[in-house]
PDB file of C-alpha atoms in Angstrom:
ATOM      1  CA  UNK A   1     144.279  86.289  95.511  1.00  0.00           C
ATOM      2  CA  UNK A   2     142.116  89.309  96.029  1.00  0.00           C
ATOM      3  CA  UNK A   3     138.896  89.809  98.178  1.00  0.00           C
ATOM      4  CA  UNK A   4     136.521  92.328  96.940  1.00  0.00           C
ATOM      5  CA  UNK A   5     134.014  93.455  99.563  1.00  0.00           C
ATOM      6  CA  UNK A   6     130.225  94.283  99.174  1.00  0.00           C
ATOM      7  CA  UNK A   7     129.495  95.787 102.754  1.00  0.00           C
ATOM      8  CA  UNK A   8     125.881  96.800 103.420  1.00  0.00           C
ATOM      9  CA  UNK A   9     125.838  98.031 107.090  1.00  0.00           C
ATOM     10  CA  UNK A  10     123.026  97.361 109.658  1.00  0.00           C
ATOM     11  CA  UNK A  11     119.935  98.717 107.911  1.00  0.00           C
ATOM     12  CA  UNK A  12     117.029  96.505 109.433  1.00  0.00           C
ATOM     13  CA  UNK A  13     114.779  97.163 106.231  1.00  0.00           C
ATOM     14  CA  UNK A  14     117.424  95.896 103.858  1.00  0.00           C
ATOM     15  CA  UNK A  15     119.226  93.395 106.218  1.00  0.00           C
ATOM     16  CA  UNK A  16     121.849  91.655 104.342  1.00  0.00           C
ATOM     17  CA  UNK A  17     125.366  89.936 105.378  1.00  0.00           C
ATOM     18  CA  UNK A  18     128.587  91.224 104.082  1.00  0.00           C
ATOM     19  CA  UNK A  19     129.125  89.529 100.791  1.00  0.00           C
ATOM     20  CA  UNK A  20     132.666  88.850  99.590  1.00  0.00           C
ATOM     21  CA  UNK A  21     133.962  87.868  96.131  1.00  0.00           C
ATOM     22  CA  UNK A  22     137.284  85.745  96.234  1.00  0.00           C
ATOM     23  CA  UNK A  23     139.091  86.596  92.965  1.00  0.00           C
ATOM     24  CA  UNK A  24     141.756  84.441  91.722  1.00  0.00           C
ATOM     25  CA  UNK A  25     143.003  85.669  88.215  1.00  0.00           C
ATOM     26  CA  UNK A  26     139.749  85.271  86.093  1.00  0.00           C
ATOM     27  CA  UNK A  27     138.257  82.664  88.382  1.00  0.00           C
ATOM     28  CA  UNK A  28     136.017  83.743  91.216  1.00  0.00           C
ATOM     29  CA  UNK A  29     133.911  82.556  94.265  1.00  0.00           C
ATOM     30  CA  UNK A  30     131.083  84.344  95.848  1.00  0.00           C
ATOM     31  CA  UNK A  31     130.516  83.972  99.757  1.00  0.00           C
ATOM     32  CA  UNK A  32     127.089  85.002 101.003  1.00  0.00           C
ATOM     33  CA  UNK A  33     125.159  86.750  98.700  1.00  0.00           C
ATOM     34  CA  UNK A  34     122.507  88.393 101.072  1.00  0.00           C
ATOM     35  CA  UNK A  35     120.527  90.154  98.418  1.00  0.00           C
ATOM     36  CA  UNK A  36     120.344  90.575  94.721  1.00  0.00           C
ATOM     37  CA  UNK A  37     123.056  93.516  94.226  1.00  0.00           C
ATOM     38  CA  UNK A  38     123.566  94.517  90.509  1.00  0.00           C
ATOM     39  CA  UNK A  39     126.835  95.747  91.492  1.00  0.00           C
ATOM     40  CA  UNK A  40     128.178  92.111  91.998  1.00  0.00           C
ATOM     41  CA  UNK A  41     126.609  91.195  88.884  1.00  0.00           C
ATOM     42  CA  UNK A  42     128.197  93.997  86.937  1.00  0.00           C
ATOM     43  CA  UNK A  43     131.613  93.729  88.694  1.00  0.00           C
ATOM     44  CA  UNK A  44     131.765  90.042  87.813  1.00  0.00           C
ATOM     45  CA  UNK A  45     130.772  90.988  84.188  1.00  0.00           C
ATOM     46  CA  UNK A  46     132.942  94.028  83.732  1.00  0.00           C
ATOM     47  CA  UNK A  47     135.965  92.272  84.843  1.00  0.00           C
ATOM     48  CA  UNK A  48     135.139  89.020  82.657  1.00  0.00           C
ATOM     49  CA  UNK A  49     135.445  86.992  85.682  1.00  0.00           C
ATOM     50  CA  UNK A  50     134.295  83.365  85.731  1.00  0.00           C
ATOM     51  CA  UNK A  51     131.995  82.377  88.820  1.00  0.00           C
ATOM     52  CA  UNK A  52     132.792  79.021  89.779  1.00  0.00           C
ATOM     53  CA  UNK A  53     130.486  78.658  92.715  1.00  0.00           C
ATOM     54  CA  UNK A  54     128.572  80.335  95.519  1.00  0.00           C
ATOM     55  CA  UNK A  55     129.697  79.232  99.084  1.00  0.00           C
ATOM     56  CA  UNK A  56     126.849  79.877 102.020  1.00  0.00           C
ATOM     57  CA  UNK A  57     128.106  80.186 105.500  1.00  0.00           C
ATOM     58  CA  UNK A  58     124.495  79.089 106.736  1.00  0.00           C
ATOM     59  CA  UNK A  59     121.026  79.173 105.503  1.00  0.00           C
ATOM     60  CA  UNK A  60     119.392  82.364 107.000  1.00  0.00           C
ATOM     61  CA  UNK A  61     117.741  84.555 104.232  1.00  0.00           C
ATOM     62  CA  UNK A  62     120.210  87.536 104.745  1.00  0.00           C
ATOM     63  CA  UNK A  63     123.311  85.588 103.767  1.00  0.00           C
ATOM     64  CA  UNK A  64     121.615  83.487 100.636  1.00  0.00           C
ATOM     65  CA  UNK A  65     118.649  85.684  99.298  1.00  0.00           C
ATOM     66  CA  UNK A  66     121.117  86.629  96.175  1.00  0.00           C
ATOM     67  CA  UNK A  67     121.947  83.375  94.728  1.00  0.00           C
ATOM     68  CA  UNK A  68     118.902  83.786  92.482  1.00  0.00           C
ATOM     69  CA  UNK A  69     120.901  86.291  90.410  1.00  0.00           C
ATOM     70  CA  UNK A  70     123.455  83.677  89.365  1.00  0.00           C
ATOM     71  CA  UNK A  71     123.792  80.397  87.809  1.00  0.00           C
ATOM     72  CA  UNK A  72     126.435  78.234  89.264  1.00  0.00           C
ATOM     73  CA  UNK A  73     127.003  75.368  91.917  1.00  0.00           C
ATOM     74  CA  UNK A  74     125.792  76.532  95.433  1.00  0.00           C
ATOM     75  CA  UNK A  75     127.565  75.046  98.638  1.00  0.00           C
ATOM     76  CA  UNK A  76     126.145  74.662 101.865  1.00  0.00           C
ATOM     77  CA  UNK A  77     126.366  72.406 104.866  1.00  0.00           C
ATOM     78  CA  UNK A  78     123.991  69.385 104.634  1.00  0.00           C
ATOM     79  CA  UNK A  79     122.148  70.419 108.195  1.00  0.00           C
ATOM     80  CA  UNK A  80     121.243  73.744 106.567  1.00  0.00           C
ATOM     81  CA  UNK A  81     119.788  72.734 103.100  1.00  0.00           C
ATOM     82  CA  UNK A  82     116.336  72.644 104.556  1.00  0.00           C
ATOM     83  CA  UNK A  83     116.577  76.358 105.408  1.00  0.00           C
ATOM     84  CA  UNK A  84     116.868  77.305 101.821  1.00  0.00           C
ATOM     85  CA  UNK A  85     113.269  76.877 101.106  1.00  0.00           C
ATOM     86  CA  UNK A  86     111.719  77.171 104.463  1.00  0.00           C
ATOM     87  CA  UNK A  87     111.087  80.913 105.536  1.00  0.00           C
ATOM     88  CA  UNK A  88     110.322  79.838 109.034  1.00  0.00           C
ATOM     89  CA  UNK A  89     113.777  78.150 109.270  1.00  0.00           C
ATOM     90  CA  UNK A  90     115.596  80.812 107.366  1.00  0.00           C
ATOM     91  CA  UNK A  91     113.958  83.536 109.667  1.00  0.00           C
ATOM     92  CA  UNK A  92     112.854  85.584 106.732  1.00  0.00           C
ATOM     93  CA  UNK A  93     109.116  85.235 108.106  1.00  0.00           C
ATOM     94  CA  UNK A  94     110.456  87.113 110.936  1.00  0.00           C
ATOM     95  CA  UNK A  95     113.072  89.653 109.972  1.00  0.00           C
ATOM     96  CA  UNK A  96     112.154  90.227 106.100  1.00  0.00           C
ATOM     97  CA  UNK A  97     109.688  92.096 104.344  1.00  0.00           C
ATOM     98  CA  UNK A  98     108.838  89.032 102.290  1.00  0.00           C
ATOM     99  CA  UNK A  99     109.209  85.345 102.881  1.00  0.00           C
ATOM    100  CA  UNK A 100     112.398  83.936 101.130  1.00  0.00           C
ATOM    101  CA  UNK A 101     112.195  80.261  99.605  1.00  0.00           C
ATOM    102  CA  UNK A 102     115.161  79.455  97.285  1.00  0.00           C
ATOM    103  CA  UNK A 103     114.512  76.545  94.935  1.00  0.00           C
ATOM    104  CA  UNK A 104     118.093  75.046  94.368  1.00  0.00           C
ATOM    105  CA  UNK A 105     119.776  71.629  94.607  1.00  0.00           C
ATOM    106  CA  UNK A 106     122.994  72.459  96.416  1.00  0.00           C
ATOM    107  CA  UNK A 107     126.360  70.833  96.885  1.00  0.00           C
ATOM    108  CA  UNK A 108     126.422  69.379 100.521  1.00  0.00           C
ATOM    109  CA  UNK A 109     129.541  70.413 102.637  1.00  0.00           C
ATOM    110  CA  UNK A 110     130.984  68.893 105.758  1.00  0.00           C
ATOM    111  CA  UNK A 111     133.593  69.481 108.247  1.00  0.00           C
ATOM    112  CA  UNK A 112     137.231  69.040 107.045  1.00  0.00           C
ATOM    113  CA  UNK A 113     136.042  68.983 103.378  1.00  0.00           C
ATOM    114  CA  UNK A 114     138.334  70.941 100.748  1.00  0.00           C
ATOM    115  CA  UNK A 115     136.521  72.761  98.030  1.00  0.00           C
ATOM    116  CA  UNK A 116     138.800  73.170  95.041  1.00  0.00           C
ATOM    117  CA  UNK A 117     137.205  75.839  92.695  1.00  0.00           C
ATOM    118  CA  UNK A 118     140.210  78.200  92.872  1.00  0.00           C
ATOM    119  CA  UNK A 119     144.108  77.772  92.604  1.00  0.00           C
ATOM    120  CA  UNK A 120     144.128  77.007  96.354  1.00  0.00           C
ATOM    121  CA  UNK A 121     141.735  74.771  98.559  1.00  0.00           C
ATOM    122  CA  UNK A 122     139.088  76.379 100.630  1.00  0.00           C
ATOM    123  CA  UNK A 123     138.587  74.269 103.722  1.00  0.00           C
ATOM    124  CA  UNK A 124     135.373  73.822 105.385  1.00  0.00           C
ATOM    125  CA  UNK A 125     135.277  74.158 109.247  1.00  0.00           C
ATOM    126  CA  UNK A 126     131.891  73.170 110.750  1.00  0.00           C
ATOM    127  CA  UNK A 127     130.853  75.656 113.662  1.00  0.00           C
ATOM    128  CA  UNK A 128     127.378  74.716 114.711  1.00  0.00           C
ATOM    129  CA  UNK A 129     125.392  76.615 117.284  1.00  0.00           C
ATOM    130  CA  UNK A 130     123.965  79.879 115.177  1.00  0.00           C
ATOM    131  CA  UNK A 131     122.454  77.305 113.062  1.00  0.00           C
ATOM    132  CA  UNK A 132     123.167  73.514 113.080  1.00  0.00           C
ATOM    133  CA  UNK A 133     124.829  73.820 109.487  1.00  0.00           C
ATOM    134  CA  UNK A 134     126.798  76.858 110.296  1.00  0.00           C
ATOM    135  CA  UNK A 135     130.306  76.697 108.700  1.00  0.00           C
ATOM    136  CA  UNK A 136     133.475  78.700 108.027  1.00  0.00           C
ATOM    137  CA  UNK A 137     135.420  78.665 104.965  1.00  0.00           C
ATOM    138  CA  UNK A 138     139.241  78.971 105.553  1.00  0.00           C
ATOM    139  CA  UNK A 139     142.040  79.435 102.866  1.00  0.00           C
ATOM    140  CA  UNK A 140     144.905  78.490 105.017  1.00  0.00           C
ATOM    141  CA  UNK A 141     147.481  79.493 102.166  1.00  0.00           C
ATOM    142  CA  UNK A 142     146.048  82.979 101.932  1.00  0.00           C
ATOM    143  CA  UNK A 143     145.513  82.956 105.819  1.00  0.00           C
ATOM    144  CA  UNK A 144     142.174  84.079 105.376  1.00  0.00           C
ATOM    145  CA  UNK A 145     138.656  83.035 107.046  1.00  0.00           C
ATOM    146  CA  UNK A 146     135.146  83.737 106.080  1.00  0.00           C
ATOM    147  CA  UNK A 147     133.225  83.505 109.559  1.00  0.00           C
ATOM    148  CA  UNK A 148     129.539  84.105 108.489  1.00  0.00           C
ATOM    149  CA  UNK A 149     127.734  84.593 111.715  1.00  0.00           C
ATOM    150  CA  UNK A 150     129.895  82.265 114.014  1.00  0.00           C
ATOM    151  CA  UNK A 151     132.145  85.053 114.829  1.00  0.00           C
ATOM    152  CA  UNK A 152     132.326  88.782 114.631  1.00  0.00           C
ATOM    153  CA  UNK A 153     134.849  91.555 115.691  1.00  0.00           C
ATOM    154  CA  UNK A 154     134.485  91.589 119.515  1.00  0.00           C
ATOM    155  CA  UNK A 155     131.376  89.650 119.335  1.00  0.00           C
ATOM    156  CA  UNK A 156     129.645  86.347 118.110  1.00  0.00           C
ATOM    157  CA  UNK A 157     126.365  85.208 116.383  1.00  0.00           C
ATOM    158  CA  UNK A 158     123.019  84.774 118.112  1.00  0.00           C
ATOM    159  CA  UNK A 159     122.027  81.422 119.486  1.00  0.00           C
ATOM    160  CA  UNK A 160     118.389  81.815 120.115  1.00  0.00           C
ATOM    161  CA  UNK A 161     117.023  80.911 116.574  1.00  0.00           C
ATOM    162  CA  UNK A 162     114.895  78.126 115.737  1.00  0.00           C
ATOM    163  CA  UNK A 163     117.694  75.996 114.480  1.00  0.00           C
ATOM    164  CA  UNK A 164     120.259  77.341 117.105  1.00  0.00           C
ATOM    165  CA  UNK A 165     121.895  75.139 119.806  1.00  0.00           C
ATOM    166  CA  UNK A 166     123.661  77.464 122.310  1.00  0.00           C
ATOM    167  CA  UNK A 167     125.372  74.126 123.775  1.00  0.00           C
ATOM    168  CA  UNK A 168     127.705  74.177 121.075  1.00  0.00           C
ATOM    169  CA  UNK A 169     129.225  77.588 121.278  1.00  0.00           C
ATOM    170  CA  UNK A 170     132.368  76.651 123.130  1.00  0.00           C
ATOM    171  CA  UNK A 171     133.443  73.963 120.940  1.00  0.00           C
ATOM    172  CA  UNK A 172     132.767  75.675 117.532  1.00  0.00           C
ATOM    173  CA  UNK A 173     134.563  79.003 118.708  1.00  0.00           C
ATOM    174  CA  UNK A 174     137.493  76.775 119.971  1.00  0.00           C
ATOM    175  CA  UNK A 175     137.975  75.525 116.430  1.00  0.00           C
ATOM    176  CA  UNK A 176     138.591  79.145 115.418  1.00  0.00           C
ATOM    177  CA  UNK A 177     140.542  80.244 118.341  1.00  0.00           C
ATOM    178  CA  UNK A 178     143.038  77.517 117.544  1.00  0.00           C
ATOM    179  CA  UNK A 179     143.668  79.046 114.150  1.00  0.00           C
ATOM    180  CA  UNK A 180     146.998  81.231 113.726  1.00  0.00           C
ATOM    181  CA  UNK A 181     147.001  84.798 114.928  1.00  0.00           C
ATOM    182  CA  UNK A 182     147.641  86.381 111.575  1.00  0.00           C
ATOM    183  CA  UNK A 183     144.391  84.724 110.043  1.00  0.00           C
ATOM    184  CA  UNK A 184     142.488  87.616 108.823  1.00  0.00           C
ATOM    185  CA  UNK A 185     138.738  87.129 109.555  1.00  0.00           C
ATOM    186  CA  UNK A 186     135.912  88.255 107.255  1.00  0.00           C
ATOM    187  CA  UNK A 187     132.679  88.048 109.160  1.00  0.00           C
ATOM    188  CA  UNK A 188     129.112  88.049 107.946  1.00  0.00           C
ATOM    189  CA  UNK A 189     128.478  91.371 109.523  1.00  0.00           C
ATOM    190  CA  UNK A 190     130.745  94.306 110.703  1.00  0.00           C
ATOM    191  CA  UNK A 191     134.284  95.001 110.213  1.00  0.00           C
ATOM    192  CA  UNK A 192     137.324  92.829 109.478  1.00  0.00           C
ATOM    193  CA  UNK A 193     139.313  91.553 112.216  1.00  0.00           C
ATOM    194  CA  UNK A 194     142.140  88.786 113.029  1.00  0.00           C
ATOM    195  CA  UNK A 195     142.173  85.662 115.112  1.00  0.00           C
ATOM    196  CA  UNK A 196     144.832  87.198 117.002  1.00  0.00           C
ATOM    197  CA  UNK A 197     142.765  90.238 117.820  1.00  0.00           C
ATOM    198  CA  UNK A 198     139.792  87.977 119.024  1.00  0.00           C
ATOM    199  CA  UNK A 199     141.744  85.848 121.154  1.00  0.00           C
ATOM    200  CA  UNK A 200     142.890  88.925 122.951  1.00  0.00           C
ATOM    201  CA  UNK A 201     139.699  91.048 122.979  1.00  0.00           C
ATOM    202  CA  UNK A 202     136.948  88.728 122.363  1.00  0.00           C
ATOM    203  CA  UNK A 203     135.583  87.200 125.630  1.00  0.00           C
ATOM    204  CA  UNK A 204     133.897  84.482 123.655  1.00  0.00           C
ATOM    205  CA  UNK A 205     137.294  83.206 122.127  1.00  0.00           C
ATOM    206  CA  UNK A 206     139.605  84.007 125.091  1.00  0.00           C
ATOM    207  CA  UNK A 207     141.404  80.910 126.258  1.00  0.00           C
TER     208      UNK A 207
END
């Protein structure tokens, strides 16, 4: 498998999450399309890729706004479905230049579920606290994890939004801290890291 990253930085006006394309031969899966980016559409087209689905780590606008550019199944945890078409819950009424409301009927995921869109299964790890439906997507055979806003390099996601629950931070991060050290972490914002690095350096993950 190959991971193609689309990184947008921390520009407040164009606030968007890191977006990742998981490529498996000619099939691919898109993780957190935070905005409508023609680069992604062109990359898929130019490489004759078959987009099998979109995986959302949670329902905040900066992680899902770009799904309208594609026609494929959208996967999100059942507890965050309501965020897709609610600008207050998805925080676009607070942080975006316009309210975001996406009309889509997604496939609901839950903890421990395996998504079989590529040659290797993608495991769902439910990590509520940033939002109640926050999840990470883990491909054990590739030792890669897409953590959304649950865990960043040297940091963690905020827990002061309308659908946050800070009381769930510790058990959620403990799930990730139990993964092997050599798992590479692709976060929703910022730089790549590893579980081993975070276990040693990140005060929120240290045992």
